[in-house]
């Protein structure tokens, strides 16, 4: 009989895991809190080993079509004067012509499309309780439905509900990186096309991103904050007030960004943070993607390690009938890769968000060199895992 797996979350890790589990002969159900695949989000990168995953899934040609092909990032001083312009790969460690940058929603829709006919999707629902026992996991959903699965996997992001239910509160695993960010879209009044602007003043950063030839640009404003601004969570007005107070005295386009933020219908606010866990499984419940090892956007690798993790978890479950052995093998196969990619966040943060005037001056000096430390380091780490072949 086919083993039944419930996957929580239908963004990147969830549908990728569902695809591989289905291909290995599992019966898969995916539950997603939103009423459809969620849109929005910055372009995400697929690099190194993750490219091999999407190639094996057969979606590489579609992803090449969706590649947003950003050609230039210009770093700006606080008054808006340019410091230096460069290819984005110099900063990220991506490889021009090989690595991919696609809108997060394009990847999510594409992955969903690979499994939507083969896998059961339950939208507008969420796991309410989990009861793990010898025979399986009894699950109650928010909708009141009760079902039993052989295994449950949380692919429900950095604030994972599955992790909370099976492993305990987020505070036990969340490592705050000392900063918060607000992302939103706004009119492309600067006429940016396939390019980004990266503005800095000590401890604050604003990025404007013109994706292809869109009429909108994505704006993201990041800032250091000693303590996570917990009071601003769940209250968009408090989030806007906080960002506005932090950037209140800044020049360049900042006043226009702050005004646009207040009327944006897609404001996305969160703290920069990582998830670190000593193990990614507990009984019959496991985690994948940001739920298990969110690296933060400073690493540029959240999507890639989610794709690689999904491939490895499904493959190990397929080759080992005992889920405990399979979960241990998944950990063994993925951990070094995951942790070295998480570590990239620190050089990424130093490049994007220098904290002091001295740090900023050093970063600006480094921009004028042949490549940034974050780029060199990233290139090696992104490709540091050779995918195993599973039957
Ligand atoms: C709307 C959105 C915008 C994003 N924007 C960016 C961005 O701009 N830059 C960036 O670097 N990363 C962004 N991310 C995160 C990025 O997608 C991930 O870092 C990475 O791709 C790993 O994906 P994941 O599938 O593990 O987690 P995520 O992409 O975070 O997906 C988690 C999924 O689980 C769902 N979910 C959450 N709680 C529950 C629940 N209780 N029950 C069922 N489902 C649940 C969510 O709705 C979501 O679909 C965004 C994610 C989302 C969902």
mmCIF file of N, CA, C and O and ligand atoms in Angstrom, residues 7-16 30-45 104-105 107-108 111 122-128 141-142 154-162 164-165 181 183 218 220 268 288-307, ligand 1:
data_model
loop_
_atom_site.group_PDB
_atom_site.id
_atom_site.type_symbol
_atom_site.label_atom_id
_atom_site.label_comp_id
_atom_site.label_asym_id
_atom_site.label_seq_id
_atom_site.Cartn_x
_atom_site.Cartn_y
_atom_site.Cartn_z
ATOM 1 N N UNK A 7 1.854 17.138 3.606
ATOM 2 C CA UNK A 7 2.839 18.224 3.547
ATOM 3 C C UNK A 7 2.106 19.517 3.880
ATOM 4 O O UNK A 7 1.065 19.813 3.284
ATOM 5 N N UNK A 8 2.637 20.288 4.814
ATOM 6 C CA UNK A 8 2.007 21.569 5.166
ATOM 7 C C UNK A 8 2.779 22.702 4.496
ATOM 8 O O UNK A 8 3.977 22.873 4.750
ATOM 9 N N UNK A 9 2.096 23.469 3.617
ATOM 10 C CA UNK A 9 2.747 24.599 2.941
ATOM 11 C C UNK A 9 2.898 24.349 1.457
ATOM 12 O O UNK A 9 3.396 23.299 1.046
ATOM 13 N N UNK A 10 2.421 25.301 0.656
ATOM 14 C CA UNK A 10 2.482 25.143 -0.810
ATOM 15 C C UNK A 10 3.132 26.378 -1.433
ATOM 16 O O UNK A 10 2.502 27.132 -2.163
ATOM 17 N N UNK A 11 4.402 26.582 -1.097
ATOM 18 C CA UNK A 11 5.150 27.680 -1.718
ATOM 19 C C UNK A 11 6.231 27.064 -2.591
ATOM 20 O O UNK A 11 5.987 26.747 -3.769
ATOM 21 N N UNK A 12 7.426 26.849 -2.037
ATOM 22 C CA UNK A 12 8.525 26.267 -2.818
ATOM 23 C C UNK A 12 8.835 24.853 -2.314
ATOM 24 O O UNK A 12 8.717 23.870 -3.064
ATOM 25 N N UNK A 13 9.202 24.747 -1.032
ATOM 26 C CA UNK A 13 9.592 23.435 -0.505
ATOM 27 C C UNK A 13 8.441 22.433 -0.585
ATOM 28 O O UNK A 13 8.652 21.260 -0.923
ATOM 29 N N UNK A 14 7.208 22.880 -0.289
ATOM 30 C CA UNK A 14 6.060 21.961 -0.249
ATOM 31 C C UNK A 14 5.786 21.310 -1.593
ATOM 32 O O UNK A 14 5.809 20.074 -1.711
ATOM 33 N N UNK A 15 5.516 22.099 -2.643
ATOM 34 C CA UNK A 15 5.258 21.478 -3.946
ATOM 35 C C UNK A 15 6.459 20.686 -4.483
ATOM 36 O O UNK A 15 6.282 19.649 -5.130
ATOM 37 N N UNK A 16 7.698 21.145 -4.196
ATOM 38 C CA UNK A 16 8.867 20.393 -4.673
ATOM 39 C C UNK A 16 8.915 19.030 -3.986
ATOM 40 O O UNK A 16 9.136 17.994 -4.633
ATOM 41 N N UNK A 30 -1.310 18.002 0.239
ATOM 42 C CA UNK A 30 -0.660 19.255 0.641
ATOM 43 C C UNK A 30 -1.734 20.169 1.212
ATOM 44 O O UNK A 30 -2.762 20.405 0.568
ATOM 45 N N UNK A 31 -1.482 20.681 2.418
ATOM 46 C CA UNK A 31 -2.420 21.641 3.005
ATOM 47 C C UNK A 31 -1.764 23.014 3.013
ATOM 48 O O UNK A 31 -0.599 23.154 3.365
ATOM 49 N N UNK A 32 -2.503 24.025 2.551
ATOM 50 C CA UNK A 32 -1.979 25.397 2.472
ATOM 51 C C UNK A 32 -2.987 26.338 3.116
ATOM 52 O O UNK A 32 -4.166 26.328 2.794
ATOM 53 N N UNK A 33 -2.455 27.174 3.988
ATOM 54 C CA UNK A 33 -3.298 28.107 4.745
ATOM 55 C C UNK A 33 -3.999 29.124 3.838
ATOM 56 O O UNK A 33 -5.149 29.482 4.062
ATOM 57 N N UNK A 34 -3.277 29.601 2.816
ATOM 58 C CA UNK A 34 -3.859 30.592 1.901
ATOM 59 C C UNK A 34 -4.896 29.916 1.006
ATOM 60 O O UNK A 34 -4.946 28.685 0.907
ATOM 61 N N UNK A 35 -5.712 30.744 0.324
ATOM 62 C CA UNK A 35 -6.775 30.132 -0.488
ATOM 63 C C UNK A 35 -6.304 29.752 -1.889
ATOM 64 O O UNK A 35 -7.075 29.235 -2.698
ATOM 65 N N UNK A 36 -5.040 30.032 -2.183
ATOM 66 C CA UNK A 36 -4.448 29.666 -3.480
ATOM 67 C C UNK A 36 -2.939 29.759 -3.315
ATOM 68 O O UNK A 36 -2.466 30.216 -2.270
ATOM 69 N N UNK A 37 -2.187 29.368 -4.338
ATOM 70 C CA UNK A 37 -0.734 29.577 -4.291
ATOM 71 C C UNK A 37 -0.509 31.077 -4.134
ATOM 72 O O UNK A 37 -1.096 31.881 -4.881
ATOM 73 N N UNK A 38 0.322 31.464 -3.176
ATOM 74 C CA UNK A 38 0.477 32.898 -2.882
ATOM 75 C C UNK A 38 1.358 33.588 -3.919
ATOM 76 O O UNK A 38 2.360 33.048 -4.348
ATOM 77 N N UNK A 39 0.943 34.800 -4.293
ATOM 78 C CA UNK A 39 1.767 35.565 -5.227
ATOM 79 C C UNK A 39 2.690 36.468 -4.422
ATOM 80 O O UNK A 39 2.704 36.432 -3.193
ATOM 81 N N UNK A 40 3.453 37.280 -5.113
ATOM 82 C CA UNK A 40 4.291 38.270 -4.441
ATOM 83 C C UNK A 40 5.662 37.750 -4.081
ATOM 84 O O UNK A 40 5.994 36.575 -4.285
ATOM 85 N N UNK A 41 6.453 38.667 -3.556
ATOM 86 C CA UNK A 41 7.809 38.319 -3.152
ATOM 87 C C UNK A 41 8.840 38.782 -4.165
ATOM 88 O O UNK A 41 8.526 38.997 -5.334
ATOM 89 N N UNK A 42 10.014 38.955 -3.699
ATOM 90 C CA UNK A 42 11.138 39.371 -4.533
ATOM 91 C C UNK A 42 11.543 38.257 -5.475
ATOM 92 O O UNK A 42 11.246 37.097 -5.204
ATOM 93 N N UNK A 43 12.262 38.579 -6.541
ATOM 94 C CA UNK A 43 12.828 37.480 -7.328
ATOM 95 C C UNK A 43 13.762 36.652 -6.446
ATOM 96 O O UNK A 43 14.451 37.202 -5.590
ATOM 97 N N UNK A 44 13.730 35.368 -6.649
ATOM 98 C CA UNK A 44 14.580 34.482 -5.853
ATOM 99 C C UNK A 44 15.601 33.821 -6.807
ATOM 100 O O UNK A 44 15.389 33.766 -8.015
ATOM 101 N N UNK A 45 16.665 33.345 -6.218
ATOM 102 C CA UNK A 45 17.744 32.774 -7.020
ATOM 103 C C UNK A 45 17.736 31.259 -6.944
ATOM 104 O O UNK A 45 17.469 30.693 -5.885
ATOM 105 N N UNK A 104 9.420 34.845 -7.329
ATOM 106 C CA UNK A 104 9.059 33.753 -6.429
ATOM 107 C C UNK A 104 7.744 33.105 -6.841
ATOM 108 O O UNK A 104 7.582 31.910 -6.848
ATOM 109 N N UNK A 105 6.797 33.962 -7.248
ATOM 110 C CA UNK A 105 5.484 33.416 -7.595
ATOM 111 C C UNK A 105 5.556 32.573 -8.878
ATOM 112 O O UNK A 105 4.847 31.586 -9.011
ATOM 113 N N UNK A 107 8.014 30.664 -9.804
ATOM 114 C CA UNK A 107 8.517 29.343 -9.412
ATOM 115 C C UNK A 107 7.440 28.564 -8.661
ATOM 116 O O UNK A 107 7.228 27.374 -8.918
ATOM 117 N N UNK A 108 6.738 29.242 -7.746
ATOM 118 C CA UNK A 108 5.704 28.544 -6.965
ATOM 119 C C UNK A 108 4.609 27.995 -7.894
ATOM 120 O O UNK A 108 4.197 26.842 -7.764
ATOM 121 N N UNK A 111 6.021 24.980 -9.913
ATOM 122 C CA UNK A 111 6.139 23.752 -9.111
ATOM 123 C C UNK A 111 4.753 23.164 -8.845
ATOM 124 O O UNK A 111 4.551 21.951 -8.933
ATOM 125 N N UNK A 122 -5.259 20.893 -0.328
ATOM 126 C CA UNK A 122 -6.320 21.434 0.526
ATOM 127 C C UNK A 122 -5.957 22.887 0.812
ATOM 128 O O UNK A 122 -5.026 23.150 1.587
ATOM 129 N N UNK A 123 -6.625 23.826 0.153
ATOM 130 C CA UNK A 123 -6.347 25.242 0.401
ATOM 131 C C UNK A 123 -7.217 25.758 1.548
ATOM 132 O O UNK A 123 -8.192 25.110 1.932
ATOM 133 N N UNK A 124 -6.886 26.920 2.060
ATOM 134 C CA UNK A 124 -7.623 27.582 3.146
ATOM 135 C C UNK A 124 -7.776 26.680 4.360
ATOM 136 O O UNK A 124 -8.821 26.655 5.006
ATOM 137 N N UNK A 125 -6.737 25.909 4.651
ATOM 138 C CA UNK A 125 -6.809 25.043 5.830
ATOM 139 C C UNK A 125 -5.415 24.931 6.443
ATOM 140 O O UNK A 125 -4.426 25.371 5.841
ATOM 141 N N UNK A 126 -5.355 24.392 7.619
ATOM 142 C CA UNK A 126 -4.084 24.330 8.331
ATOM 143 C C UNK A 126 -4.172 23.206 9.355
ATOM 144 O O UNK A 126 -5.276 22.831 9.768
ATOM 145 N N UNK A 127 -3.013 22.702 9.768
ATOM 146 C CA UNK A 127 -3.020 21.653 10.790
ATOM 147 C C UNK A 127 -3.316 22.291 12.151
ATOM 148 O O UNK A 127 -2.643 23.248 12.546
ATOM 149 N N UNK A 128 -4.298 21.753 12.857
ATOM 150 C CA UNK A 128 -4.619 22.275 14.196
ATOM 151 C C UNK A 128 -3.937 21.431 15.268
ATOM 152 O O UNK A 128 -3.360 21.968 16.210
ATOM 153 N N UNK A 141 -7.537 19.161 11.305
ATOM 154 C CA UNK A 141 -7.348 20.413 10.583
ATOM 155 C C UNK A 141 -8.208 21.511 11.207
ATOM 156 O O UNK A 141 -9.193 21.221 11.898
ATOM 157 N N UNK A 142 -7.855 22.767 10.908
ATOM 158 C CA UNK A 142 -8.665 23.896 11.397
ATOM 159 C C UNK A 142 -10.117 23.749 10.961
ATOM 160 O O UNK A 142 -11.039 24.155 11.660
ATOM 161 N N UNK A 154 6.466 19.443 7.546
ATOM 162 C CA UNK A 154 6.212 20.883 7.575
ATOM 163 C C UNK A 154 7.089 21.580 6.554
ATOM 164 O O UNK A 154 8.314 21.528 6.642
ATOM 165 N N UNK A 155 6.436 22.225 5.574
ATOM 166 C CA UNK A 155 7.140 23.060 4.589
ATOM 167 C C UNK A 155 6.472 24.423 4.638
ATOM 168 O O UNK A 155 6.218 25.047 3.610
ATOM 169 N N UNK A 156 6.162 24.851 5.871
ATOM 170 C CA UNK A 156 5.315 26.034 6.041
ATOM 171 C C UNK A 156 6.090 27.256 6.520
ATOM 172 O O UNK A 156 5.577 28.086 7.270
ATOM 173 N N UNK A 157 7.338 27.360 6.055
ATOM 174 C CA UNK A 157 8.067 28.619 6.165
ATOM 175 C C UNK A 157 8.703 28.900 7.516
ATOM 176 O O UNK A 157 8.618 28.105 8.462
ATOM 177 N N UNK A 158 9.327 30.062 7.598
ATOM 178 C CA UNK A 158 10.132 30.409 8.778
ATOM 179 C C UNK A 158 9.291 30.427 10.063
ATOM 180 O O UNK A 158 9.779 30.102 11.127
ATOM 181 N N UNK A 159 8.020 30.780 9.951
ATOM 182 C CA UNK A 159 7.156 30.798 11.150
ATOM 183 C C UNK A 159 6.300 29.524 11.214
ATOM 184 O O UNK A 159 5.131 29.559 11.570
ATOM 185 N N UNK A 160 6.899 28.415 10.831
ATOM 186 C CA UNK A 160 6.198 27.133 10.656
ATOM 187 C C UNK A 160 5.256 26.740 11.798
ATOM 188 O O UNK A 160 5.647 26.682 12.974
ATOM 189 N N UNK A 161 4.052 26.435 11.384
ATOM 190 C CA UNK A 161 3.039 25.924 12.304
ATOM 191 C C UNK A 161 3.367 24.478 12.703
ATOM 192 O O UNK A 161 3.252 24.097 13.878
ATOM 193 N N UNK A 162 3.825 23.699 11.751
ATOM 194 C CA UNK A 162 4.155 22.293 12.023
ATOM 195 C C UNK A 162 5.292 22.205 13.041
ATOM 196 O O UNK A 162 5.277 21.365 13.947
ATOM 197 N N UNK A 164 6.044 24.378 15.326
ATOM 198 C CA UNK A 164 5.510 24.734 16.649
ATOM 199 C C UNK A 164 4.794 23.544 17.284
ATOM 200 O O UNK A 164 4.984 23.230 18.465
ATOM 201 N N UNK A 165 3.995 22.838 16.476
ATOM 202 C CA UNK A 165 3.212 21.728 17.025
ATOM 203 C C UNK A 165 4.084 20.531 17.399
ATOM 204 O O UNK A 165 3.832 19.862 18.401
ATOM 205 N N UNK A 181 12.767 44.164 8.014
ATOM 206 C CA UNK A 181 12.620 44.708 6.662
ATOM 207 C C UNK A 181 11.156 44.819 6.285
ATOM 208 O O UNK A 181 10.297 44.090 6.802
ATOM 209 N N UNK A 183 8.924 45.066 2.623
ATOM 210 C CA UNK A 183 8.964 44.977 1.160
ATOM 211 C C UNK A 183 7.591 45.334 0.608
ATOM 212 O O UNK A 183 6.569 45.020 1.225
ATOM 213 N N UNK A 218 9.918 46.829 -7.131
ATOM 214 C CA UNK A 218 9.830 46.309 -5.774
ATOM 215 C C UNK A 218 10.754 47.133 -4.900
ATOM 216 O O UNK A 218 11.886 47.434 -5.300
ATOM 217 N N UNK A 220 12.447 47.437 -1.008
ATOM 218 C CA UNK A 220 12.655 46.737 0.258
ATOM 219 C C UNK A 220 13.542 47.618 1.131
ATOM 220 O O UNK A 220 14.572 48.115 0.687
ATOM 221 N N UNK A 268 4.977 43.538 2.980
ATOM 222 C CA UNK A 268 5.476 42.290 3.565
ATOM 223 C C UNK A 268 6.515 42.696 4.595
ATOM 224 O O UNK A 268 7.526 43.306 4.256
ATOM 225 N N UNK A 288 11.146 20.745 6.236
ATOM 226 C CA UNK A 288 11.967 20.998 5.053
ATOM 227 C C UNK A 288 11.874 22.482 4.695
ATOM 228 O O UNK A 288 10.878 23.144 5.021
ATOM 229 N N UNK A 289 12.899 23.003 4.035
ATOM 230 C CA UNK A 289 12.872 24.407 3.607
ATOM 231 C C UNK A 289 13.011 25.356 4.781
ATOM 232 O O UNK A 289 13.597 25.032 5.823
ATOM 233 N N UNK A 290 12.428 26.546 4.636
ATOM 234 C CA UNK A 290 12.574 27.577 5.676
ATOM 235 C C UNK A 290 12.095 27.100 7.043
ATOM 236 O O UNK A 290 12.591 27.555 8.074
ATOM 237 N N UNK A 291 11.115 26.224 7.082
ATOM 238 C CA UNK A 291 10.606 25.708 8.362
ATOM 239 C C UNK A 291 11.737 25.073 9.165
ATOM 240 O O UNK A 291 11.806 25.211 10.386
ATOM 241 N N UNK A 292 12.654 24.406 8.476
ATOM 242 C CA UNK A 292 13.743 23.684 9.146
ATOM 243 C C UNK A 292 15.016 24.493 9.219
ATOM 244 O O UNK A 292 15.751 24.417 10.203
ATOM 245 N N UNK A 293 15.313 25.260 8.144
ATOM 246 C CA UNK A 293 16.643 25.896 8.078
ATOM 247 C C UNK A 293 16.610 27.176 7.253
ATOM 248 O O UNK A 293 17.433 27.351 6.341
ATOM 249 N N UNK A 294 15.669 28.054 7.587
ATOM 250 C CA UNK A 294 15.619 29.350 6.901
ATOM 251 C C UNK A 294 16.987 30.030 7.035
ATOM 252 O O UNK A 294 17.504 30.166 8.147
ATOM 253 N N UNK A 295 17.558 30.476 5.921
ATOM 254 C CA UNK A 295 18.875 31.104 6.007
ATOM 255 C C UNK A 295 18.821 32.626 6.005
ATOM 256 O O UNK A 295 19.840 33.278 6.178
ATOM 257 N N UNK A 296 17.621 33.212 5.748
ATOM 258 C CA UNK A 296 17.382 34.655 5.595
ATOM 259 C C UNK A 296 17.746 35.099 4.187
ATOM 260 O O UNK A 296 18.600 34.490 3.534
ATOM 261 N N UNK A 297 17.135 36.205 3.773
ATOM 262 C CA UNK A 297 17.367 36.665 2.396
ATOM 263 C C UNK A 297 18.785 37.161 2.183
ATOM 264 O O UNK A 297 19.252 37.255 1.054
ATOM 265 N N UNK A 298 19.522 37.432 3.260
ATOM 266 C CA UNK A 298 20.917 37.855 3.099
ATOM 267 C C UNK A 298 21.764 36.761 2.439
ATOM 268 O O UNK A 298 22.807 37.049 1.866
ATOM 269 N N UNK A 299 21.347 35.516 2.607
ATOM 270 C CA UNK A 299 22.131 34.417 2.026
ATOM 271 C C UNK A 299 21.844 34.256 0.540
ATOM 272 O O UNK A 299 22.653 33.706 -0.196
ATOM 273 N N UNK A 300 20.673 34.694 0.103
ATOM 274 C CA UNK A 300 20.245 34.470 -1.278
ATOM 275 C C UNK A 300 20.027 33.003 -1.613
ATOM 276 O O UNK A 300 19.896 32.631 -2.770
ATOM 277 N N UNK A 301 19.980 32.142 -0.615
ATOM 278 C CA UNK A 301 19.964 30.705 -0.886
ATOM 279 C C UNK A 301 18.758 29.973 -0.318
ATOM 280 O O UNK A 301 18.706 28.745 -0.343
ATOM 281 N N UNK A 302 17.766 30.716 0.211
ATOM 282 C CA UNK A 302 16.611 30.055 0.842
ATOM 283 C C UNK A 302 15.895 29.112 -0.104
ATOM 284 O O UNK A 302 15.548 27.980 0.256
ATOM 285 N N UNK A 303 15.692 29.557 -1.317
ATOM 286 C CA UNK A 303 14.963 28.741 -2.276
ATOM 287 C C UNK A 303 15.805 27.548 -2.724
ATOM 288 O O UNK A 303 15.309 26.417 -2.825
ATOM 289 N N UNK A 304 17.080 27.798 -2.953
ATOM 290 C CA UNK A 304 17.940 26.700 -3.418
ATOM 291 C C UNK A 304 18.054 25.602 -2.368
ATOM 292 O O UNK A 304 17.959 24.415 -2.697
ATOM 293 N N UNK A 305 18.225 25.967 -1.108
ATOM 294 C CA UNK A 305 18.355 24.876 -0.125
ATOM 295 C C UNK A 305 17.002 24.208 0.132
ATOM 296 O O UNK A 305 16.951 23.024 0.436
ATOM 297 N N UNK A 306 15.916 24.940 -0.062
ATOM 298 C CA UNK A 306 14.594 24.303 0.056
ATOM 299 C C UNK A 306 14.418 23.245 -1.052
ATOM 300 O O UNK A 306 13.919 22.143 -0.802
ATOM 301 N N UNK A 307 14.832 23.588 -2.273
ATOM 302 C CA UNK A 307 14.698 22.642 -3.398
ATOM 303 C C UNK A 307 15.583 21.409 -3.192
ATOM 304 O O UNK A 307 15.158 20.272 -3.414
HETATM 305 C C1 LIG B 1 4.293 35.492 -0.045
HETATM 306 C C2 LIG B 1 5.760 35.208 0.146
HETATM 307 C C3 LIG B 1 6.690 36.187 -0.212
HETATM 308 C C4 LIG B 1 8.051 35.947 -0.037
HETATM 309 N N1 LIG B 1 8.938 36.904 -0.420
HETATM 310 C C5 LIG B 1 10.251 36.673 -0.317
HETATM 311 C C6 LIG B 1 11.181 37.648 -0.747
HETATM 312 O O1 LIG B 1 10.810 38.716 -1.207
HETATM 313 N N2 LIG B 1 12.509 37.382 -0.650
HETATM 314 C C7 LIG B 1 12.952 36.191 -0.150
HETATM 315 O O2 LIG B 1 14.162 35.974 -0.088
HETATM 316 N N3 LIG B 1 12.095 35.250 0.285
HETATM 317 C C8 LIG B 1 10.759 35.469 0.209
HETATM 318 N N4 LIG B 1 9.880 34.509 0.651
HETATM 319 C C9 LIG B 1 10.439 33.293 1.257
HETATM 320 C C10 LIG B 1 10.975 32.305 0.236
HETATM 321 O O3 LIG B 1 9.916 31.845 -0.572
HETATM 322 C C11 LIG B 1 11.606 31.178 1.008
HETATM 323 O O4 LIG B 1 12.737 31.649 1.723
HETATM 324 C C12 LIG B 1 12.168 30.018 0.217
HETATM 325 O O5 LIG B 1 11.723 29.996 -1.082
HETATM 326 C C13 LIG B 1 11.859 28.700 0.907
HETATM 327 O O6 LIG B 1 10.501 28.416 0.706
HETATM 328 P P1 LIG B 1 9.597 27.547 1.655
HETATM 329 O O7 LIG B 1 8.621 26.888 0.741
HETATM 330 O O8 LIG B 1 10.404 26.731 2.588
HETATM 331 O O9 LIG B 1 8.867 28.627 2.582
HETATM 332 P P2 LIG B 1 7.858 29.801 2.184
HETATM 333 O O10 LIG B 1 8.115 30.289 0.817
HETATM 334 O O11 LIG B 1 7.876 30.781 3.286
HETATM 335 O O12 LIG B 1 6.426 29.086 2.122
HETATM 336 C C14 LIG B 1 5.689 28.658 3.237
HETATM 337 C C15 LIG B 1 4.278 28.315 2.776
HETATM 338 O O13 LIG B 1 3.580 27.759 3.872
HETATM 339 C C16 LIG B 1 2.336 28.378 3.975
HETATM 340 N N5 LIG B 1 1.895 28.318 5.356
HETATM 341 C C17 LIG B 1 2.295 29.093 6.391
HETATM 342 N N6 LIG B 1 1.669 28.721 7.505
HETATM 343 C C18 LIG B 1 0.867 27.684 7.190
HETATM 344 C C19 LIG B 1 -0.021 26.875 7.919
HETATM 345 N N7 LIG B 1 -0.259 27.088 9.222
HETATM 346 N N8 LIG B 1 -0.678 25.877 7.282
HETATM 347 C C20 LIG B 1 -0.492 25.687 5.946
HETATM 348 N N9 LIG B 1 0.336 26.448 5.199
HETATM 349 C C21 LIG B 1 1.010 27.416 5.811
HETATM 350 C C22 LIG B 1 2.553 29.790 3.465
HETATM 351 O O14 LIG B 1 1.347 30.409 3.070
HETATM 352 C C23 LIG B 1 3.477 29.524 2.301
HETATM 353 O O15 LIG B 1 2.780 29.207 1.135
HETATM 354 C C24 LIG B 1 8.506 34.709 0.515
HETATM 355 C C25 LIG B 1 7.570 33.728 0.861
HETATM 356 C C26 LIG B 1 6.206 33.962 0.692
HETATM 357 C C27 LIG B 1 5.214 32.886 1.076
#
